[in-house]
Coordinates of C-alpha atoms and ligand atoms in Angstrom, one line a residue:
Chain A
X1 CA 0.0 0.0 0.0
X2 CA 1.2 3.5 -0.7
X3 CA -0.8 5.1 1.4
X4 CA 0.7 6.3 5.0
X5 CA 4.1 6.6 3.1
X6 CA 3.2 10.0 1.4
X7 CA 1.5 13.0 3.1
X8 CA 0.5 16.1 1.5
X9 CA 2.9 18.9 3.3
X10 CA 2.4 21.9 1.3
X11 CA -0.2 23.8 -0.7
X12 CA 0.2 26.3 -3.3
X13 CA -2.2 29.0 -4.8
X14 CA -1.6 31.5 -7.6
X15 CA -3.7 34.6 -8.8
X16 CA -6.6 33.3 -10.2
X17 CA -9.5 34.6 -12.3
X18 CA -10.9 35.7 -15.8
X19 CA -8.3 36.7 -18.2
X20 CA -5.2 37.5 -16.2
X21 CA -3.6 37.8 -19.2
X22 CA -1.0 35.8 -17.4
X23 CA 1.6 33.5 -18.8
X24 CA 1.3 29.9 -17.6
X25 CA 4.7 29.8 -16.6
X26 CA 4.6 32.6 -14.6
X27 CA 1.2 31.0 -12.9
X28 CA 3.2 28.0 -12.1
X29 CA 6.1 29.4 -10.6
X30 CA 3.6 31.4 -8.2
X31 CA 2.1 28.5 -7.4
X32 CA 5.2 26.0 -7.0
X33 CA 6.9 28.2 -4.8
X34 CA 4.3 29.0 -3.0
X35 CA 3.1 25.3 -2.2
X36 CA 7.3 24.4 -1.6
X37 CA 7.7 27.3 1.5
X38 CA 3.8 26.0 2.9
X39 CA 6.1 22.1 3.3
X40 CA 8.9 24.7 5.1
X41 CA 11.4 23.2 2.1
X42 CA 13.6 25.0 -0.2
X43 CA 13.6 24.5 -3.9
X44 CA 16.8 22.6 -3.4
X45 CA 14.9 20.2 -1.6
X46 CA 12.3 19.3 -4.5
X47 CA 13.4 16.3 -6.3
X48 CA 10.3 15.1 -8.2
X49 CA 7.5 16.6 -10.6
X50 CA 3.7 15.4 -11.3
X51 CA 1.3 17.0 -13.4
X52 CA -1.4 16.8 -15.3
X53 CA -1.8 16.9 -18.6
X54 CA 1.9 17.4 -18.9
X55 CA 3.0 20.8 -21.3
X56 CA 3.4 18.1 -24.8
X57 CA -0.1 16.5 -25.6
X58 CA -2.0 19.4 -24.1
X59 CA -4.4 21.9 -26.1
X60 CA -4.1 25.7 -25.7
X61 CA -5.2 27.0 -22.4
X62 CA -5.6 23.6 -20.6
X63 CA -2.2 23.3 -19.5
X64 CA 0.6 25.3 -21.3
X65 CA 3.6 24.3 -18.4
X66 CA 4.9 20.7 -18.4
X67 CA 7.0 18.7 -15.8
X68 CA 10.3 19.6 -17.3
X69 CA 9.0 23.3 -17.6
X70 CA 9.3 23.7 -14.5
X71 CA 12.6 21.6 -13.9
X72 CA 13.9 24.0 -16.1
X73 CA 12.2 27.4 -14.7
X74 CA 12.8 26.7 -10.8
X75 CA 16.3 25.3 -11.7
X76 CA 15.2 22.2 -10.0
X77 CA 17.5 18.8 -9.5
X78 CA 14.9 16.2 -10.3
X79 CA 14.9 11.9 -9.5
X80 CA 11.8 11.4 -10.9
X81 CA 9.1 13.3 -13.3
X82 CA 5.9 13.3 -14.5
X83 CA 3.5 15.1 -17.2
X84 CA 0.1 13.0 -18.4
X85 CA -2.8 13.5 -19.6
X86 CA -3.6 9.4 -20.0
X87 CA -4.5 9.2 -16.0
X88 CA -7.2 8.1 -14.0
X89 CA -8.6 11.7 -13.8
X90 CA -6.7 15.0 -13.3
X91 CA -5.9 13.8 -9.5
X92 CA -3.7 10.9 -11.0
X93 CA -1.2 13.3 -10.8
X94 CA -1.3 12.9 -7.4
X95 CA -1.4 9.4 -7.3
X96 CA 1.6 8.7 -9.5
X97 CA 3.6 11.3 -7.2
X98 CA 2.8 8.7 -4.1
X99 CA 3.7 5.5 -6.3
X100 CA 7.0 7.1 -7.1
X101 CA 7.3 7.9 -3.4
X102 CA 6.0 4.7 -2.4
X103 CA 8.5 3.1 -4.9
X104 CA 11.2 5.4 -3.3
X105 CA 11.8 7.3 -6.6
X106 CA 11.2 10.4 -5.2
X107 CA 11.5 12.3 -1.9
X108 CA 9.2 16.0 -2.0
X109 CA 7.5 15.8 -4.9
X110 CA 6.1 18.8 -6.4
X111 CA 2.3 18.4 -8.3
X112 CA 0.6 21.0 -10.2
X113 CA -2.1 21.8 -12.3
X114 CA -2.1 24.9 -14.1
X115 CA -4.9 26.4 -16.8
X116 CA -5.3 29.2 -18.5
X117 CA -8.0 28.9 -20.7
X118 CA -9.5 32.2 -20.0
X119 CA -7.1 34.3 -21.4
X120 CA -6.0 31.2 -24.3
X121 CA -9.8 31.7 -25.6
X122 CA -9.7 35.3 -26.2
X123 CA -5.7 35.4 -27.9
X124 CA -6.3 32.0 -29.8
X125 CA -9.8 31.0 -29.9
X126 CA -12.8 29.2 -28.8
X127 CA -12.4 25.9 -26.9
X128 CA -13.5 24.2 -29.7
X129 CA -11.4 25.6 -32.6
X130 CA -8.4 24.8 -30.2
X131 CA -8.9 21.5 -30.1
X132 CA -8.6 20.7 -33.8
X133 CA -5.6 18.5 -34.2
X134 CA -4.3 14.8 -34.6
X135 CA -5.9 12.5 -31.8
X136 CA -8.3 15.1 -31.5
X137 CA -9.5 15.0 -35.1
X138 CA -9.7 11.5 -35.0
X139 CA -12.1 11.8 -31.5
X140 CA -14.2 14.7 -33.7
X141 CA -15.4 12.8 -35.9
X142 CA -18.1 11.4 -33.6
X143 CA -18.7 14.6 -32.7
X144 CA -18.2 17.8 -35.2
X145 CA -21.1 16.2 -37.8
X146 CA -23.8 16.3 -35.8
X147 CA -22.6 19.4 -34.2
X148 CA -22.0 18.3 -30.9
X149 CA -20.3 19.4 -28.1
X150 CA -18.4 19.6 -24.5
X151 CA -22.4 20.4 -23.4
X152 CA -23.8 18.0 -25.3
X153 CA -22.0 15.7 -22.7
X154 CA -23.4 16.9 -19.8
X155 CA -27.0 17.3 -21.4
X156 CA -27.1 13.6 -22.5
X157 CA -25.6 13.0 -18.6
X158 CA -28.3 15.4 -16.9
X159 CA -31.2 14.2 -18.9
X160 CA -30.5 10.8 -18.5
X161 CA -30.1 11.2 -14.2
X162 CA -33.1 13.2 -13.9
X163 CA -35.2 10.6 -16.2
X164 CA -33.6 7.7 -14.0
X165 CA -33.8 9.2 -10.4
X166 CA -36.8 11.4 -10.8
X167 CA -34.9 14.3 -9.8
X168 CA -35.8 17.3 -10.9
X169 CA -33.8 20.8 -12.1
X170 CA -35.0 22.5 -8.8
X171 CA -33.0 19.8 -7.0
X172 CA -30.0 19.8 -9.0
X173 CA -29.9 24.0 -8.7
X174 CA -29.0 23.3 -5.4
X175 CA -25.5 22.5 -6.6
X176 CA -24.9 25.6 -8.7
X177 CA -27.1 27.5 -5.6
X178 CA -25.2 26.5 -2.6
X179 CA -21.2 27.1 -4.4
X180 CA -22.3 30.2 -5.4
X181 CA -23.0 30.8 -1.3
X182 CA -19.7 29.4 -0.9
X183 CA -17.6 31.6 -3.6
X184 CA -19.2 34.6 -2.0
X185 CA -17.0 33.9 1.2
X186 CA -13.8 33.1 -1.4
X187 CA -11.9 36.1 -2.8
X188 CA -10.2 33.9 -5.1
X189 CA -13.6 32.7 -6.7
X190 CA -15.0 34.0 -10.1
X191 CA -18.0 34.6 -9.2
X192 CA -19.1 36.1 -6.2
X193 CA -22.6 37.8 -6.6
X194 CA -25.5 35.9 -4.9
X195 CA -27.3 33.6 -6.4
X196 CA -31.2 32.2 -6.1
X197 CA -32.6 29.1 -7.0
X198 CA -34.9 31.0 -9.0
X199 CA -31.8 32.8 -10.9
X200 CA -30.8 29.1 -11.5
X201 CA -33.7 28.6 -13.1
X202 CA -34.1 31.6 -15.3
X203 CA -30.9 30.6 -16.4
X204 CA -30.5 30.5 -20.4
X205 CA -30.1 27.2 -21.3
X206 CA -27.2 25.9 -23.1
X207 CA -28.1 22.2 -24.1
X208 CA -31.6 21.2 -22.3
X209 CA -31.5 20.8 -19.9
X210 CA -28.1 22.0 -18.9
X211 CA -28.2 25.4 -18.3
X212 CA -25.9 28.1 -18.0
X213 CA -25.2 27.7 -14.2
X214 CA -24.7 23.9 -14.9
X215 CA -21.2 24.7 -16.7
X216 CA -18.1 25.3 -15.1
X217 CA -16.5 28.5 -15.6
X218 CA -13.0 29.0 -17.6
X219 CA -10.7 30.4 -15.7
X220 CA -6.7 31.4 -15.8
X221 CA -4.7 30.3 -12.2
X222 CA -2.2 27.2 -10.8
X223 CA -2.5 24.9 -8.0
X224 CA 0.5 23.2 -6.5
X225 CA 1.2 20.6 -3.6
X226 CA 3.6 19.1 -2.3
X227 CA 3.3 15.7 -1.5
X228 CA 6.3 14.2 1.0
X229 CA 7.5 10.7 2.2
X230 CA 6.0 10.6 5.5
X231 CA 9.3 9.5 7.5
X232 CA 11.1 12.5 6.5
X233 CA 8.5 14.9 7.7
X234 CA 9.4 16.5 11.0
X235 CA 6.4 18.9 11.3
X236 CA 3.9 16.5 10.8
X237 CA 1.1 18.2 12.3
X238 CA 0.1 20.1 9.2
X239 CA 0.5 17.0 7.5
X240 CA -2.7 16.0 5.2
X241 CA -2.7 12.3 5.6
X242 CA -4.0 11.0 1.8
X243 CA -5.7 7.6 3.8
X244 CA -7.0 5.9 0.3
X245 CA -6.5 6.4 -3.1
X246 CA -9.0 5.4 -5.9
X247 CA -7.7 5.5 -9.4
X248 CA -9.8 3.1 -11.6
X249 CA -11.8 4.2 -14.9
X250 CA -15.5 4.7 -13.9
X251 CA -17.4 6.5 -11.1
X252 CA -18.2 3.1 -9.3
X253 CA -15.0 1.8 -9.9
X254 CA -12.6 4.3 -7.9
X255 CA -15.1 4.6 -5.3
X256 CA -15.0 1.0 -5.0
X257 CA -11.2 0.8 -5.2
X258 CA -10.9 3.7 -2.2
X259 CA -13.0 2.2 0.1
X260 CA -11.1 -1.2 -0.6
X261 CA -8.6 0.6 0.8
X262 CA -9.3 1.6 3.9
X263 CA -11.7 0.9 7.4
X264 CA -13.3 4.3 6.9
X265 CA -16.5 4.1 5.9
X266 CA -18.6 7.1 4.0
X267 CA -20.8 7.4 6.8
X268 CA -17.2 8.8 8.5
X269 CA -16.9 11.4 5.4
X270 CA -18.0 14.9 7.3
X271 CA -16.9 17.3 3.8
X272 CA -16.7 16.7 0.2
X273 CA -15.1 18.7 -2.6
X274 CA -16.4 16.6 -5.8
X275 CA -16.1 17.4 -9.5
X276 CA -18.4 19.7 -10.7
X277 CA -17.6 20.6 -14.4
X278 CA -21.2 19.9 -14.7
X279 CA -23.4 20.1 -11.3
X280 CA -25.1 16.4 -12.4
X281 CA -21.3 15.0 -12.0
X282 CA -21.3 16.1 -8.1
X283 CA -24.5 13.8 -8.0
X284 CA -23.2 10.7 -10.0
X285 CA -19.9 10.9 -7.5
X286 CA -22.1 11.6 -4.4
X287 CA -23.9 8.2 -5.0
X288 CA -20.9 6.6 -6.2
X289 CA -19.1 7.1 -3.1
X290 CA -21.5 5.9 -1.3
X291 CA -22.6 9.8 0.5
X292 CA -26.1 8.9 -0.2
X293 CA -28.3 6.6 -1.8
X294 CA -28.5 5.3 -5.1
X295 CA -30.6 7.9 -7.4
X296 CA -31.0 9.7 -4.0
X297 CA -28.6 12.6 -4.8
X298 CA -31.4 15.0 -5.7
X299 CA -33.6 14.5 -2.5
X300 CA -30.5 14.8 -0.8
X301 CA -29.8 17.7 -1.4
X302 CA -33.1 19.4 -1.9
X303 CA -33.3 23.0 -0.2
X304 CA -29.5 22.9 0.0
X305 CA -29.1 22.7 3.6
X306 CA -27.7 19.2 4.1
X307 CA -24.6 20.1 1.7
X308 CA -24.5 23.7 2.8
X309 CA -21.3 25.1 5.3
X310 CA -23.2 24.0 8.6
X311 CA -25.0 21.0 7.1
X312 CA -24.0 17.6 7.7
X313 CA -22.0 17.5 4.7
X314 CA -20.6 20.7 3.6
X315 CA -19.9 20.8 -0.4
X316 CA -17.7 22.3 -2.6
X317 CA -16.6 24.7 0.1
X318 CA -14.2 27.6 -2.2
X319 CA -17.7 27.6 -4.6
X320 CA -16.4 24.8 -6.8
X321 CA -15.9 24.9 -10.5
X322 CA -19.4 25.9 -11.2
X323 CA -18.4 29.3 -9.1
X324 CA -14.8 29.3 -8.4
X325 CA -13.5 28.5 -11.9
X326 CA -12.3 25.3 -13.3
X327 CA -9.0 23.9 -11.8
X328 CA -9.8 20.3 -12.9
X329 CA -10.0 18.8 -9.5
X330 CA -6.8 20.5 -8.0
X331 CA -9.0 23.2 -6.7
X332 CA -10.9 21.0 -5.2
X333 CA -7.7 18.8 -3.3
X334 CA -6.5 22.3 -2.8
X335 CA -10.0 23.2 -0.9
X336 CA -10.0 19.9 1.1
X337 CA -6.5 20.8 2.5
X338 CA -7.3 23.9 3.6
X339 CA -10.3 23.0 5.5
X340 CA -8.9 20.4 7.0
X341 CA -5.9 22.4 7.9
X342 CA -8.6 24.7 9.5
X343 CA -6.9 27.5 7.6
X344 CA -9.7 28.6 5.4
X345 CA -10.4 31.8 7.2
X346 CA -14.0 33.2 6.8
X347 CA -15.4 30.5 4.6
X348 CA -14.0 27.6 7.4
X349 CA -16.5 25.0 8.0
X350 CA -18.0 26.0 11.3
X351 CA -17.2 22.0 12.7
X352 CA -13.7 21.5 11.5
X353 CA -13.8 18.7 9.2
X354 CA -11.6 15.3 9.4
X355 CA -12.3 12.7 7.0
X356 CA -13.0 14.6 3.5
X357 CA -13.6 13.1 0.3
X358 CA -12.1 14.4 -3.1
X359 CA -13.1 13.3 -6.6
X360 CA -11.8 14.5 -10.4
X361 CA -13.1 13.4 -13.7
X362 CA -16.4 11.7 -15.0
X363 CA -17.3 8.4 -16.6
X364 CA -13.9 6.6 -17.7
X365 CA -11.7 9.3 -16.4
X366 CA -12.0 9.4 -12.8
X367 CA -10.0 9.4 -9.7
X368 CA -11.2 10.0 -5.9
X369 CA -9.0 10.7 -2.5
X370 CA -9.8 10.2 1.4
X371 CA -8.3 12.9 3.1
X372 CA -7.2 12.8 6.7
X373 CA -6.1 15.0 9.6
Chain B
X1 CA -32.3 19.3 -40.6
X2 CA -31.7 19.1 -44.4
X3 CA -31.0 22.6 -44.5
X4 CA -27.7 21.5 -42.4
X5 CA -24.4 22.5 -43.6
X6 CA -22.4 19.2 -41.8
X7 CA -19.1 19.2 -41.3
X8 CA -17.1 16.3 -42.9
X9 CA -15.9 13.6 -40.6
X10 CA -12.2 12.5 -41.8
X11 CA -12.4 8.9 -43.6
X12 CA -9.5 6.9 -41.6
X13 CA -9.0 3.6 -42.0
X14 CA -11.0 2.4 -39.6
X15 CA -14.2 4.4 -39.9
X16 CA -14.1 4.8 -43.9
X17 CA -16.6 2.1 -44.1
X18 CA -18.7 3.1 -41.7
X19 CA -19.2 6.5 -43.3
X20 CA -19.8 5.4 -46.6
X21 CA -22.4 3.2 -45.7
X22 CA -25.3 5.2 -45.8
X23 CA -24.4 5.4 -50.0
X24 CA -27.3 2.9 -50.4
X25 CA -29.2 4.0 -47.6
X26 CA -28.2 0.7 -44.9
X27 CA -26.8 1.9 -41.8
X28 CA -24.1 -0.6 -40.9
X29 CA -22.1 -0.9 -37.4
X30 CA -18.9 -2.8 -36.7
X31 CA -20.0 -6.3 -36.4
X32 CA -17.9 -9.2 -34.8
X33 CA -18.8 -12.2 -37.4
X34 CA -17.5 -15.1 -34.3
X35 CA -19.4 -14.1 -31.3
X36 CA -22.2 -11.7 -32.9
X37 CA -21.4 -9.0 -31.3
X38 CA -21.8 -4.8 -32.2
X39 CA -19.5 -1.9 -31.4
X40 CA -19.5 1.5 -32.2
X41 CA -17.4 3.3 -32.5
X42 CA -15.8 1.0 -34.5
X43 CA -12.9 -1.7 -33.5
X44 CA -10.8 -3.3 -35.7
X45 CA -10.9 -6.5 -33.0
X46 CA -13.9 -7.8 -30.7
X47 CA -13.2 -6.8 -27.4
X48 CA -15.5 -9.3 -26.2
X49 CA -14.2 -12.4 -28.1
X50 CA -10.8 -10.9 -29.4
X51 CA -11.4 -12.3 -32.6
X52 CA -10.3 -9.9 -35.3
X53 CA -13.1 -11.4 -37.7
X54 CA -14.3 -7.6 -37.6
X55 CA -16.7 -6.1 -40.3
X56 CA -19.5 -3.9 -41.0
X57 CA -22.6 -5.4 -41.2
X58 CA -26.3 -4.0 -42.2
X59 CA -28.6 -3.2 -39.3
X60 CA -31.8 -2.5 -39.2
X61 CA -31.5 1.4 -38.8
X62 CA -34.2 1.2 -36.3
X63 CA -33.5 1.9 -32.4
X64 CA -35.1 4.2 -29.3
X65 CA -34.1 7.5 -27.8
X66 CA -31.8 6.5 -24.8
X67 CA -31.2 10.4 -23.9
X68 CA -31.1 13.5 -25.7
X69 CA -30.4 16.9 -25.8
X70 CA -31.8 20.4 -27.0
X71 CA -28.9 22.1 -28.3
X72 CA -28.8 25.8 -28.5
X73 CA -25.4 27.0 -29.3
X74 CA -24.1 27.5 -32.7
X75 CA -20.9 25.3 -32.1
X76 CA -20.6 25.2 -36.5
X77 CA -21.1 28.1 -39.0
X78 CA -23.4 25.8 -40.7
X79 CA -25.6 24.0 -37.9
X80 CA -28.1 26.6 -36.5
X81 CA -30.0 25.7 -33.1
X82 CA -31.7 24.8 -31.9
X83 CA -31.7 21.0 -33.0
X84 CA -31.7 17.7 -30.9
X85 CA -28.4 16.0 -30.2
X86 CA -29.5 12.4 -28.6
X87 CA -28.0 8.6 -27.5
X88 CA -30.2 6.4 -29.7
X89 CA -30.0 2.9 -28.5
X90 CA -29.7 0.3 -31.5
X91 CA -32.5 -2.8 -31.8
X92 CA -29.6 -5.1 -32.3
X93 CA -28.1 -5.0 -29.1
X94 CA -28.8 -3.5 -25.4
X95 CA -25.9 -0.6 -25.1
X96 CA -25.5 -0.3 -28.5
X97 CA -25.2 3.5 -29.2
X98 CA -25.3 5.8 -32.2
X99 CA -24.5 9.2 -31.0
X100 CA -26.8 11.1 -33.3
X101 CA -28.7 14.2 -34.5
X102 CA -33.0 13.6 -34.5
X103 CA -34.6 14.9 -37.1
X104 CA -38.1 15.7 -38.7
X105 CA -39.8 15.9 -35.3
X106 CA -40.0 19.6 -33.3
X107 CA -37.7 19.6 -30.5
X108 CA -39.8 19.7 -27.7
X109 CA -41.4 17.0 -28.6
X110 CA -38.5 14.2 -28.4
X111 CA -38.9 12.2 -25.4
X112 CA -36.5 9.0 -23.5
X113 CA -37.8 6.5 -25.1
X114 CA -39.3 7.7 -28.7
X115 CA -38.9 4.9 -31.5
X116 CA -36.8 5.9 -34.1
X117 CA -35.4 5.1 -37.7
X118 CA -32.4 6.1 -39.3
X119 CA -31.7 8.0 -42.3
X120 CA -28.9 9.9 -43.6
X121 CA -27.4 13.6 -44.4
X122 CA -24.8 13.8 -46.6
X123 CA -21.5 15.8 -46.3
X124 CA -19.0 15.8 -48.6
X125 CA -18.2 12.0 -49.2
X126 CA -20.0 10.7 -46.1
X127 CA -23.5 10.1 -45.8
X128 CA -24.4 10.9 -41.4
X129 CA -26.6 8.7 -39.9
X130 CA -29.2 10.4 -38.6
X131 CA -32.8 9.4 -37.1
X132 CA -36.6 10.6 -37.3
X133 CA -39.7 9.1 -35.2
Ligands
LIG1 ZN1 -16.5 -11.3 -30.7

């Protein structure tokens, strides 16, 4: 097992919002030095890289600095590196820095995530004329004849829940509703002005019966951690304890795999930070990981109180992607540490959380973490 | 949806047959001729039976709205919205599915479970399976 031999010591934020008109690099940097003095280590000390999707297969905006980017930028002696976009979800990154760890490859290694797709859409293009090329054609075809897109996904997905489960768009508002609470307490977030259910509603739609305040919002900005062999850790106390990793293709199937991996139970989960790149995904992982029942995610959360700051299970915390801004999952990890650090000033869960859950991805491309004090 | 200026899909290897099918107005999926069993999109090998006895084979053309979509963004110059993006699920075989366009039907009115039939819009050399109720 690789988990108790790697501990998330530091945790790295840079600017973040619409069109910083930013270089990626630069974001990086920010980030990665920021995350490497939060483990109290030098630079010096760093001697292995993660990230995803790595700086070579990557399309404009959604990554833009690789693993040996930043080997070369922080002039940093590496053992062991890292940059993929084939992983089990955006948090692989994470997990392949622990199997090198665990595989004693690597010592402090440094993970990042870095987009900036705001400012790449308005100098090079839409999203979708910058993803026009090789592997990418080849995936298109499926998809440019019949004029489909990124929302089509999540259409198909939401249509398909609500027609299953019953649950209805007033229930799954509660989502987009309840992070846009949150973001209000987050200066870092995107968007900040409240939000009603009714707003939700009135909401144009984009593919029916997404709407607007389904979608996650493009956003320029880098997260970075550091994740440490545990026996070389002095300070362990502000140590975030990564208790089970799930990394298999498929909601069910990394759920399954995390709780295979540990005596915790999700009745012991008291926060979650879960994908939200469309707010239907937070409900497919919710039931995946077992937070509530099967096609119970809507009821669940109906009225919002249950998954609000002082409810029982406190959601998406910074406002998520839906209000934050999309960091592909690494906004999320870097939520769950903060909280559980009980460092995240005014928007700090009232009862201090200790068992979190974290999840990335959708359908095939999916990875989830337990997080412990 | 005739009206529909499609964009092209690239002819590879492995799909060339697939798009040409519609030629003669027979949809046809990638068909393993050992164990009987679809896939699309298309495999050159069975990834049931790992047999790479692999063709395309005539369906029936007929299936049922799995899930479906209004979409209302102009994502191409020549596909205006709103029109119905859906999952149609294939007679042949349960989770069999065509990712299509529905046509000839408003789109308010497509429902989970609709019957449907296939037909085809052609762009450029390849002839797009699409379906109407
Ligand atoms: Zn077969």
């Amino acid at each position: 097992m690789i988990e108790g031999k790697a501990l998330i010591t530091g945790v790295g934020i840079s600017d973040c919002g619409r069109r910083l008109g930013r270089d990626p690099w630069s974001l990086t940097a920010q980030a990665a030095l920021a995350a490497i003095a939060d483990a109290g280590l030098t630079p010096a000390e760093i001697d292995g890289v993660s990230t995803y999707p790595g700086a070579l297969a990557s399309t404009p905006g959604m990554s833009g600095a690789g693993a040996d980017d930043m080997r070369s930028l922080l002039g940093l002696n590496l053992r062991w590196y890292n940059g993929a976009s084939e992983l089990p979800g955006q948090l692989g990154a994470i997990v392949t820095a622990m199997a090198a760890i665990g595989a004693g490859l690597a010592n402090h290694v440094l993970c990042f995530r870095t987009v900036w797709e705001s400012s790449a859409q308005t100098q090079i293009g839409s999203r979708s004329e910058t993803m026009r090329s090789g592997v990418q054609r080849e995936r298109s075809q499926w998809i440019d004849p019949i004029g489909a897109s990124h929302s089509t996904y999540g259409g198909l997905t939401m249509q398909r829940y609500m027609y299953e489960s019953g649950t209805t768009r007033e229930q799954i508002g509660q989502i987009a509703v309840v992070a846009r609470a949150n973001a209000a307490l987050n200066p870092a977030a995107v968007y900040r002005d409240p939000m009603s259910l009714d707003d939700y509603l009135a909401s144009r739609m984009i593919s029916d019966p997404l709407c607007l305040y389904d979608c996650d919002v493009p956003m320029d900005g880098s997260v970075a951690f550091i994740v440490s062999r545990a026996d070389l850790v002095n300070d362990a106390k502000r140590g975030i304890n990564i208790a089970a990793i799930g990394s298999a293709p498929g909601f069910d199937e990394a759920a399954a795999m995390m709780w295979s991996r540990t005596d915790l139970k999700p009745a012991d989960v008291d926060m979650a930070q879960l994908y939200d790149g469309f707010s239907v995904l937070t409900l497919r992982w919710m039931e995946a990981l077992g937070l509530c029942p099967r096609n119970e995610g809507g009821r669940f959360i109906e009225g919002g109180h249950r998954i609000a700051r002082d409810g029982e299970l406190p959601l998406n915390t910074n406002g998520g992607q839906l209000s934050g801004g999309r960091m592909h999952g690494f906004g999320a990890l870097h939520e769950a540490c903060v909280q559980l650090r009980g460092e995240a000033g005014e928007r700090q869960v009232p009862k201090r959380p200790q068992v979190t859950a974290v999840s990335s991805g959708a359908e095939a491309f999916t990875s989830c973490l337990l997080l412990t004090l | 949806m005739s009206d529909m200026q499609r964009v092209a899909p690239p002819l590879t290897t492995r799909t060339a047959d697939f798009w040409r099918s519609g030629a003669d107005g027979v949809l046809r999926i990638a068909h393993c001729r050992a164990c009987n069993f679809y896939m699309h999109p298309p495999q050159p090998l069975c990834r049931r039976c790992h047999s790479t006895d692999v063709g395309f084979d005539p369906v029936s053309g007929k299936g049922t709205v799995h899930s479906f979509t209004i979409n209302r963004y102009q994502w191409k110059p020549g596909m205006p919205p709103p029109y119905v993006i859906a999952d149609v699920e294939l007679e042949e075989q349960a989770g069999l599915f065509v990712q299509t366009n529905i046509v000839g039907v408003a789109v308010e009115d497509v429902a989970i479970g609709m019957k449907v039939a296939v037909e085809f819009e052609q762009a450029e050399e390849a002839f797009i399976p699409v379906f109407r109720p």
